[in-house]
Amino acid sequence: MKDSNKPLQDTEINGTEINNLTAREPAPAKSKVSKSRRLKLASTGVSAIVAMGGIALAAQQAQAISVLGVLNGISPSGGVGVSKNIAYGSEPLQDLDIYYPKPLTQAMKAQNTISNSYPMVVFVHGGSWESGTKEEYAFVGQSFAQAGYVTAVINYRKAPEYVYPAYVKDTAQAIAWSYNNAARFYADPQRLAVVGHSAGAFNMMAAVSNEDFLAPYGISPKDISAVVGIAGPYSYDFRKFSSATAFPAEATPDEVMPDRHIKGSQPPYLLLTAENDEIVYESNTIKMTKALKAYGADVENGEIEGASHATSIGAMASPLRWVNDVRAQVLTYLDKELN
C-alpha cells in the first residue's frame, strides 16, 4: 500500500490512463410544483435528444440507453490523464477517479520532477440518489482537467439500500479524503473547490454547509475554498415525490434539508439554476441562498440561459459547450476563488 502522503511520482501510466491506485485505509480523522408531478433528479435514463450538428444524442428509457454514456463516447479527453477506482473508504461505492491536466499527465508519463501544484475540484454527480456513477460523469472530470484542475469524480452509496444521511456522509468523507490527500496528486488543498449537480449538489451542500459532516474527518467547511451548486434540490418536501425513497420513512424536510442545518464558518458559494429546468425548481436555490446569507455566508447566484436540467451539466462536455454557458460560469468563478 502506498504512503498516503507520498506524491505519485512512480505511478505507471497506460496511455493517458493511470490505473487502479488503491488506498483502502480509512480517510483521516419557478412555479409551484404540482402534487402529481414526480421529481426525478436524474441525468441518466432521461428521455432526451440533444442535437449536435448531424449527431443526435438520445436516451430512451425502454432501451436503457444513457445520454451520459453517449457523451463520454464522443468527448475527446484533450490529453488529460486519469487514475481510476481509488478508495476513499472501505464500503461499496466509496471510491473516486482522479483526472489530471494535460501538462501534469505528460510530466507524470515522462517521470519528470513535478514541483508545481494545481487547484483541485471534487465533483459530486446527480441521479435521484439512486443512479449515476463516476464513470458516467467522466466527461465532467475531463472538462475540469482540460481547464487546469486536478479533479476527483466521486461515487457514493445509493438509495434505496442506503438512505439519508449515508450518501451525505460519503460525500463528506470523499471531500475530506481529497483535501487530506491532495498533495499525492500534485494538487493544492488550499485551493480546493466542491462542485455538485442535482442530487449531488444536495449532497455536497449538506456535507459542506453543516460542519458536523466534515468534523469526523478532521476538516471544516472553511477548509473548502469554493462551492458550486448546479440545479440543486436544497429545500423541498421530498415526501410528495418519488425521491422519498432516498430518505428515512419518518423524516421531514426540517430534519434533512440543508437550508435548515447550516453550521460553522462558511466558504463562498456560487449557486446556479437552469432557465428551463422542469425538474428542480429555482425556489430551491432562492431558499438556500437566503439561508446562507442570513447566516453570513458569501453567496453568488447565476442563471444558465437556455439550459434544461440535463444540459445544465451535459454542456460541460466538449461537444455540447455551445448549448449553454454553464462551463464558462463555473470556470470564471473558480478562477476568481482559486487562482
Tab-separated table of N, CA and C in Angstrom, residues 69-187:
chain	number	residue	atom	x	y	z
A	69	GLY	N	-23.539	8.066	-21.298
A	69	GLY	CA	-22.647	7.110	-21.943
A	69	GLY	C	-22.290	7.536	-23.349
A	70	VAL	N	-23.275	8.052	-24.073
A	70	VAL	CA	-23.010	8.544	-25.422
A	70	VAL	C	-22.080	9.737	-25.373
A	71	LEU	N	-22.336	10.640	-24.433
A	71	LEU	CA	-21.480	11.824	-24.286
A	71	LEU	C	-20.031	11.432	-24.063
A	72	ASN	N	-19.812	10.493	-23.161
A	72	ASN	CA	-18.440	10.065	-22.877
A	72	ASN	C	-17.806	9.396	-24.076
A	73	GLY	N	-18.647	8.746	-24.907
A	73	GLY	CA	-18.118	8.074	-26.083
A	73	GLY	C	-17.602	9.016	-27.139
A	74	ILE	N	-18.107	10.256	-27.153
A	74	ILE	CA	-17.688	11.190	-28.190
A	74	ILE	C	-16.912	12.383	-27.638
A	75	SER	N	-16.719	12.448	-26.328
A	75	SER	CA	-15.996	13.569	-25.732
A	75	SER	C	-14.503	13.308	-25.780
A	76	PRO	N	-13.742	14.121	-26.507
A	76	PRO	CA	-12.294	13.923	-26.519
A	76	PRO	C	-11.698	14.228	-25.151
A	77	SER	N	-10.678	13.474	-24.774
A	77	SER	CA	-10.091	13.654	-23.451
A	77	SER	C	-9.198	14.872	-23.365
A	78	GLY	N	-8.760	15.393	-24.519
A	78	GLY	CA	-7.892	16.566	-24.501
A	78	GLY	C	-6.531	16.289	-23.899
A	79	GLY	N	-6.115	15.012	-23.915
A	79	GLY	CA	-4.797	14.676	-23.393
A	79	GLY	C	-4.717	14.563	-21.892
A	80	VAL	N	-5.876	14.603	-21.202
A	80	VAL	CA	-5.838	14.501	-19.744
A	80	VAL	C	-5.619	13.047	-19.333
A	81	GLY	N	-5.098	12.848	-18.134
A	81	GLY	CA	-4.891	11.516	-17.589
A	81	GLY	C	-5.902	11.211	-16.514
A	82	VAL	N	-6.011	9.951	-16.136
A	82	VAL	CA	-6.954	9.567	-15.097
A	82	VAL	C	-6.404	8.400	-14.293
A	83	SER	N	-6.586	8.465	-12.983
A	83	SER	CA	-6.337	7.341	-12.078
A	83	SER	C	-7.693	6.847	-11.606
A	84	LYS	N	-7.972	5.564	-11.806
A	84	LYS	CA	-9.312	5.053	-11.553
A	84	LYS	C	-9.413	4.227	-10.275
A	85	ASN	N	-10.617	4.246	-9.727
A	85	ASN	CA	-11.016	3.341	-8.643
A	85	ASN	C	-10.144	3.486	-7.407
A	86	ILE	N	-9.956	4.713	-6.977
A	86	ILE	CA	-9.198	4.987	-5.753
A	86	ILE	C	-10.181	5.008	-4.587
A	87	ALA	N	-9.940	4.204	-3.594
A	87	ALA	CA	-10.865	4.112	-2.464
A	87	ALA	C	-10.652	5.263	-1.494
A	88	TYR	N	-11.740	5.909	-1.101
A	88	TYR	CA	-11.670	6.904	-0.022
A	88	TYR	C	-12.260	6.362	1.276
A	89	GLY	N	-12.830	5.158	1.207
A	89	GLY	CA	-13.373	4.490	2.377
A	89	GLY	C	-13.386	2.996	2.137
A	90	SER	N	-13.958	2.258	3.040
A	90	SER	CA	-13.915	0.792	2.962
A	90	SER	C	-15.240	0.169	2.543
A	91	GLU	N	-16.282	0.993	2.337
A	91	GLU	CA	-17.592	0.474	1.960
A	91	GLU	C	-17.757	0.440	0.440
A	92	PRO	N	-18.739	-0.321	-0.062
A	92	PRO	CA	-19.012	-0.321	-1.501
A	92	PRO	C	-19.315	1.087	-2.002
A	93	LEU	N	-18.839	1.385	-3.200
A	93	LEU	CA	-19.039	2.673	-3.865
A	93	LEU	C	-18.323	3.835	-3.196
A	94	GLN	N	-17.501	3.567	-2.225
A	94	GLN	CA	-16.696	4.635	-1.630
A	94	GLN	C	-15.357	4.712	-2.368
A	95	ASP	N	-15.450	5.149	-3.628
A	95	ASP	CA	-14.248	5.296	-4.437
A	95	ASP	C	-14.413	6.476	-5.388
A	96	LEU	N	-13.327	6.835	-6.048
A	96	LEU	CA	-13.331	8.002	-6.917
A	96	LEU	C	-12.284	7.839	-8.008
A	97	ASP	N	-12.404	8.666	-9.047
A	97	ASP	CA	-11.413	8.747	-10.117
A	97	ASP	C	-10.790	10.137	-10.091
A	98	ILE	N	-9.485	10.204	-10.341
A	98	ILE	CA	-8.767	11.476	-10.377
A	98	ILE	C	-8.348	11.773	-11.808
A	99	TYR	N	-8.701	12.969	-12.295
A	99	TYR	CA	-8.330	13.424	-13.634
A	99	TYR	C	-7.247	14.498	-13.524
A	100	TYR	N	-6.249	14.409	-14.428
A	100	TYR	CA	-5.092	15.294	-14.386
A	100	TYR	C	-5.033	16.183	-15.629
A	101	PRO	N	-4.690	17.457	-15.479
A	101	PRO	CA	-4.482	18.318	-16.650
A	101	PRO	C	-3.389	17.764	-17.561
A	102	LYS	N	-3.452	18.115	-18.821
A	102	LYS	CA	-2.518	17.586	-19.815
A	102	LYS	C	-1.056	17.796	-19.446
A	103	PRO	N	-0.625	19.005	-19.039
A	103	PRO	CA	0.794	19.173	-18.694
A	103	PRO	C	1.245	18.258	-17.553
A	104	LEU	N	0.370	18.078	-16.567
A	104	LEU	CA	0.699	17.197	-15.448
A	104	LEU	C	0.756	15.747	-15.914
A	105	THR	N	-0.178	15.345	-16.759
A	105	THR	CA	-0.175	13.990	-17.314
A	105	THR	C	1.120	13.707	-18.063
A	106	GLN	N	1.541	14.657	-18.881
A	106	GLN	CA	2.773	14.484	-19.655
A	106	GLN	C	3.983	14.380	-18.739
A	107	ALA	N	4.029	15.198	-17.699
A	107	ALA	CA	5.150	15.163	-16.760
A	107	ALA	C	5.184	13.846	-15.996
A	108	MET	N	4.026	13.339	-15.630
A	108	MET	CA	3.957	12.068	-14.917
A	108	MET	C	4.384	10.915	-15.821
A	109	LYS	N	3.950	10.951	-17.067
A	109	LYS	CA	4.343	9.901	-18.005
A	109	LYS	C	5.849	9.893	-18.230
A	110	ALA	N	6.434	11.091	-18.287
A	110	ALA	CA	7.878	11.211	-18.515
A	110	ALA	C	8.676	11.010	-17.232
A	111	GLN	N	7.968	10.862	-16.114
A	111	GLN	CA	8.584	10.711	-14.795
A	111	GLN	C	9.492	11.899	-14.486
A	112	ASN	N	9.047	13.062	-14.905
A	112	ASN	CA	9.769	14.286	-14.600
A	112	ASN	C	9.505	14.711	-13.163
A	113	THR	N	10.401	15.488	-12.606
A	113	THR	CA	10.176	16.078	-11.292
A	113	THR	C	9.071	17.121	-11.417
A	114	ILE	N	8.095	17.047	-10.551
A	114	ILE	CA	6.957	17.959	-10.593
A	114	ILE	C	7.000	18.829	-9.346
A	115	SER	N	7.240	20.105	-9.540
A	115	SER	CA	7.404	21.000	-8.399
A	115	SER	C	6.188	21.885	-8.162
A	116	ASN	N	5.379	22.113	-9.196
A	116	ASN	CA	4.214	22.982	-9.012
A	116	ASN	C	2.980	22.165	-8.647
A	117	SER	N	1.983	22.841	-8.073
A	117	SER	CA	0.742	22.174	-7.699
A	117	SER	C	-0.424	22.859	-8.401
A	118	TYR	N	-1.524	22.126	-8.495
A	118	TYR	CA	-2.689	22.577	-9.243
A	118	TYR	C	-3.880	22.768	-8.305
A	119	PRO	N	-4.790	23.651	-8.679
A	119	PRO	CA	-6.046	23.714	-7.921
A	119	PRO	C	-6.825	22.418	-8.130
A	120	MET	N	-7.733	22.129	-7.213
A	120	MET	CA	-8.443	20.846	-7.243
A	120	MET	C	-9.948	21.053	-7.173
A	121	VAL	N	-10.682	20.207	-7.897
A	121	VAL	CA	-12.144	20.178	-7.854
A	121	VAL	C	-12.592	18.783	-7.439
A	122	VAL	N	-13.544	18.730	-6.524
A	122	VAL	CA	-14.231	17.476	-6.199
A	122	VAL	C	-15.639	17.595	-6.775
A	123	PHE	N	-16.000	16.677	-7.679
A	123	PHE	CA	-17.317	16.734	-8.328
A	123	PHE	C	-18.214	15.618	-7.809
A	124	VAL	N	-19.474	15.998	-7.478
A	124	VAL	CA	-20.471	15.068	-6.954
A	124	VAL	C	-21.629	14.998	-7.947
A	125	HIS	N	-21.863	13.827	-8.533
A	125	HIS	CA	-22.865	13.685	-9.581
A	125	HIS	C	-24.278	13.541	-9.021
A	126	GLY	N	-25.264	13.770	-9.894
A	126	GLY	CA	-26.663	13.588	-9.533
A	126	GLY	C	-27.179	12.218	-9.924
A	127	GLY	N	-28.511	12.060	-9.839
A	127	GLY	CA	-29.120	10.781	-10.182
A	127	GLY	C	-30.190	10.345	-9.212
A	128	SER	N	-30.927	11.296	-8.609
A	128	SER	CA	-32.022	10.954	-7.686
A	128	SER	C	-31.556	10.169	-6.466
A	129	TRP	N	-30.270	10.209	-6.183
A	129	TRP	CA	-29.682	9.433	-5.083
A	129	TRP	C	-29.794	7.931	-5.318
A	130	GLU	N	-30.268	7.537	-6.485
A	130	GLU	CA	-30.466	6.124	-6.788
A	130	GLU	C	-29.619	5.635	-7.946
A	131	SER	N	-29.157	6.534	-8.802
A	131	SER	CA	-28.451	6.122	-10.008
A	131	SER	C	-27.266	7.041	-10.265
A	132	GLY	N	-26.539	6.734	-11.329
A	132	GLY	CA	-25.360	7.512	-11.680
A	132	GLY	C	-24.098	6.905	-11.091
A	133	THR	N	-23.008	7.018	-11.848
A	133	THR	CA	-21.706	6.537	-11.396
A	133	THR	C	-20.640	7.529	-11.818
A	134	LYS	N	-19.489	7.419	-11.215
A	134	LYS	CA	-18.368	8.280	-11.588
A	134	LYS	C	-17.967	8.074	-13.039
A	135	GLU	N	-18.117	6.854	-13.549
A	135	GLU	CA	-17.771	6.587	-14.948
A	135	GLU	C	-18.676	7.354	-15.904
A	136	GLU	N	-19.949	7.470	-15.551
A	136	GLU	CA	-20.884	8.183	-16.411
A	136	GLU	C	-20.606	9.678	-16.458
A	137	TYR	N	-19.895	10.169	-15.467
A	137	TYR	CA	-19.567	11.594	-15.421
A	137	TYR	C	-18.090	11.847	-15.705
A	138	ALA	N	-17.486	10.935	-16.434
A	138	ALA	CA	-16.088	11.128	-16.837
A	138	ALA	C	-15.926	12.416	-17.626
A	139	PHE	N	-16.933	12.785	-18.417
A	139	PHE	CA	-16.817	13.998	-19.226
A	139	PHE	C	-16.664	15.247	-18.363
A	140	VAL	N	-17.201	15.208	-17.132
A	140	VAL	CA	-17.040	16.350	-16.229
A	140	VAL	C	-15.602	16.407	-15.706
A	141	GLY	N	-15.076	15.243	-15.322
A	141	GLY	CA	-13.685	15.199	-14.886
A	141	GLY	C	-12.746	15.657	-15.977
A	142	GLN	N	-12.989	15.212	-17.199
A	142	GLN	CA	-12.161	15.631	-18.329
A	142	GLN	C	-12.266	17.133	-18.563
A	143	SER	N	-13.477	17.664	-18.450
A	143	SER	CA	-13.709	19.077	-18.711
A	143	SER	C	-12.949	19.963	-17.731
A	144	PHE	N	-13.018	19.621	-16.452
A	144	PHE	CA	-12.282	20.404	-15.455
A	144	PHE	C	-10.773	20.234	-15.618
A	145	ALA	N	-10.336	19.012	-15.908
A	145	ALA	CA	-8.903	18.779	-16.098
A	145	ALA	C	-8.386	19.546	-17.308
A	146	GLN	N	-9.163	19.624	-18.371
A	146	GLN	CA	-8.766	20.405	-19.546
A	146	GLN	C	-8.594	21.878	-19.197
A	147	ALA	N	-9.310	22.328	-18.171
A	147	ALA	CA	-9.217	23.724	-17.737
A	147	ALA	C	-8.114	23.943	-16.713
A	148	GLY	N	-7.371	22.876	-16.358
A	148	GLY	CA	-6.235	23.034	-15.462
A	148	GLY	C	-6.453	22.615	-14.030
A	149	TYR	N	-7.540	21.874	-13.762
A	149	TYR	CA	-7.844	21.451	-12.397
A	149	TYR	C	-7.644	19.943	-12.237
A	150	VAL	N	-6.905	19.543	-11.214
A	150	VAL	CA	-6.921	18.142	-10.803
A	150	VAL	C	-8.323	17.888	-10.257
A	151	THR	N	-8.980	16.838	-10.751
A	151	THR	CA	-10.414	16.680	-10.464
A	151	THR	C	-10.729	15.281	-9.969
A	152	ALA	N	-11.409	15.222	-8.828
A	152	ALA	CA	-11.908	13.953	-8.299
A	152	ALA	C	-13.390	13.848	-8.612
A	153	VAL	N	-13.782	12.791	-9.320
A	153	VAL	CA	-15.196	12.499	-9.577
A	153	VAL	C	-15.555	11.311	-8.696
A	154	ILE	N	-16.488	11.501	-7.782
A	154	ILE	CA	-16.696	10.517	-6.727
A	154	ILE	C	-17.924	9.641	-6.957
A	155	ASN	N	-17.878	8.453	-6.404
A	155	ASN	CA	-19.050	7.600	-6.200
A	155	ASN	C	-19.542	7.785	-4.775
A	156	TYR	N	-20.774	7.370	-4.527
A	156	TYR	CA	-21.301	7.324	-3.161
A	156	TYR	C	-22.400	6.277	-3.115
A	157	ARG	N	-22.710	5.804	-1.920
A	157	ARG	CA	-23.722	4.768	-1.771
A	157	ARG	C	-25.105	5.310	-2.139
A	158	LYS	N	-25.948	4.424	-2.671
A	158	LYS	CA	-27.209	4.842	-3.275
A	158	LYS	C	-28.435	4.301	-2.532
A	159	ALA	N	-29.526	5.049	-2.692
A	159	ALA	CA	-30.839	4.604	-2.244
A	159	ALA	C	-31.373	3.579	-3.251
A	160	PRO	N	-32.317	2.753	-2.883
A	160	PRO	CA	-32.998	2.728	-1.588
A	160	PRO	C	-32.259	1.919	-0.505
A	161	GLU	N	-31.178	1.231	-0.880
A	161	GLU	CA	-30.464	0.462	0.138
A	161	GLU	C	-29.854	1.372	1.195
A	162	TYR	N	-29.326	2.487	0.758
A	162	TYR	CA	-28.730	3.455	1.674
A	162	TYR	C	-29.493	4.769	1.557
A	163	VAL	N	-30.053	5.238	2.665
A	163	VAL	CA	-30.834	6.469	2.645
A	163	VAL	C	-30.079	7.561	3.406
A	164	TYR	N	-30.621	8.781	3.326
A	164	TYR	CA	-30.037	9.900	4.064
A	164	TYR	C	-29.830	9.501	5.528
A	165	PRO	N	-28.679	9.804	6.133
A	165	PRO	CA	-27.596	10.648	5.624
A	165	PRO	C	-26.406	9.886	5.035
A	166	ALA	N	-26.591	8.611	4.648
A	166	ALA	CA	-25.444	7.806	4.216
A	166	ALA	C	-24.704	8.460	3.050
A	167	TYR	N	-25.433	8.908	2.038
A	167	TYR	CA	-24.756	9.473	0.863
A	167	TYR	C	-24.139	10.841	1.157
A	168	VAL	N	-24.682	11.553	2.136
A	168	VAL	CA	-24.055	12.819	2.553
A	168	VAL	C	-22.770	12.530	3.317
A	169	LYS	N	-22.797	11.533	4.171
A	169	LYS	CA	-21.581	11.145	4.893
A	169	LYS	C	-20.498	10.691	3.922
A	170	ASP	N	-20.884	9.932	2.892
A	170	ASP	CA	-19.913	9.507	1.882
A	170	ASP	C	-19.305	10.713	1.178
A	171	THR	N	-20.146	11.670	0.836
A	171	THR	CA	-19.658	12.872	0.163
A	171	THR	C	-18.685	13.625	1.045
A	172	ALA	N	-19.022	13.780	2.305
A	172	ALA	CA	-18.121	14.456	3.240
A	172	ALA	C	-16.795	13.707	3.363
A	173	GLN	N	-16.861	12.397	3.421
A	173	GLN	CA	-15.645	11.593	3.536
A	173	GLN	C	-14.785	11.728	2.289
A	174	ALA	N	-15.419	11.740	1.113
A	174	ALA	CA	-14.661	11.889	-0.131
A	174	ALA	C	-14.022	13.268	-0.237
A	175	ILE	N	-14.738	14.304	0.200
A	175	ILE	CA	-14.181	15.661	0.194
A	175	ILE	C	-12.979	15.735	1.125
A	176	ALA	N	-13.145	15.205	2.332
A	176	ALA	CA	-12.052	15.251	3.300
A	176	ALA	C	-10.860	14.423	2.827
A	177	TRP	N	-11.129	13.261	2.235
A	177	TRP	CA	-10.042	12.431	1.708
A	177	TRP	C	-9.286	13.190	0.623
A	178	SER	N	-10.007	13.855	-0.248
A	178	SER	CA	-9.370	14.614	-1.325
A	178	SER	C	-8.528	15.755	-0.753
A	179	TYR	N	-9.052	16.426	0.237
A	179	TYR	CA	-8.310	17.515	0.886
A	179	TYR	C	-7.033	16.979	1.533
A	180	ASN	N	-7.157	15.892	2.274
A	180	ASN	CA	-6.018	15.354	3.018
A	180	ASN	C	-4.998	14.647	2.142
A	181	ASN	N	-5.393	14.254	0.931
A	181	ASN	CA	-4.502	13.536	0.025
A	181	ASN	C	-4.159	14.323	-1.236
A	182	ALA	N	-4.525	15.585	-1.274
A	182	ALA	CA	-4.332	16.394	-2.479
A	182	ALA	C	-2.887	16.381	-2.958
A	183	ALA	N	-1.936	16.480	-2.040
A	183	ALA	CA	-0.523	16.557	-2.435
A	183	ALA	C	-0.056	15.309	-3.184
A	184	ARG	N	-0.681	14.179	-2.928
A	184	ARG	CA	-0.321	12.945	-3.649
A	184	ARG	C	-0.584	13.076	-5.142
A	185	PHE	N	-1.533	13.941	-5.471
A	185	PHE	CA	-1.950	14.099	-6.861
A	185	PHE	C	-1.518	15.451	-7.425
A	186	TYR	N	-0.521	16.061	-6.756
A	186	TYR	CA	0.040	17.338	-7.196
A	186	TYR	C	-1.005	18.447	-7.179
A	187	ALA	N	-1.926	18.367	-6.241
A	187	ALA	CA	-2.946	19.391	-6.061
A	187	ALA	C	-2.716	20.124	-4.744
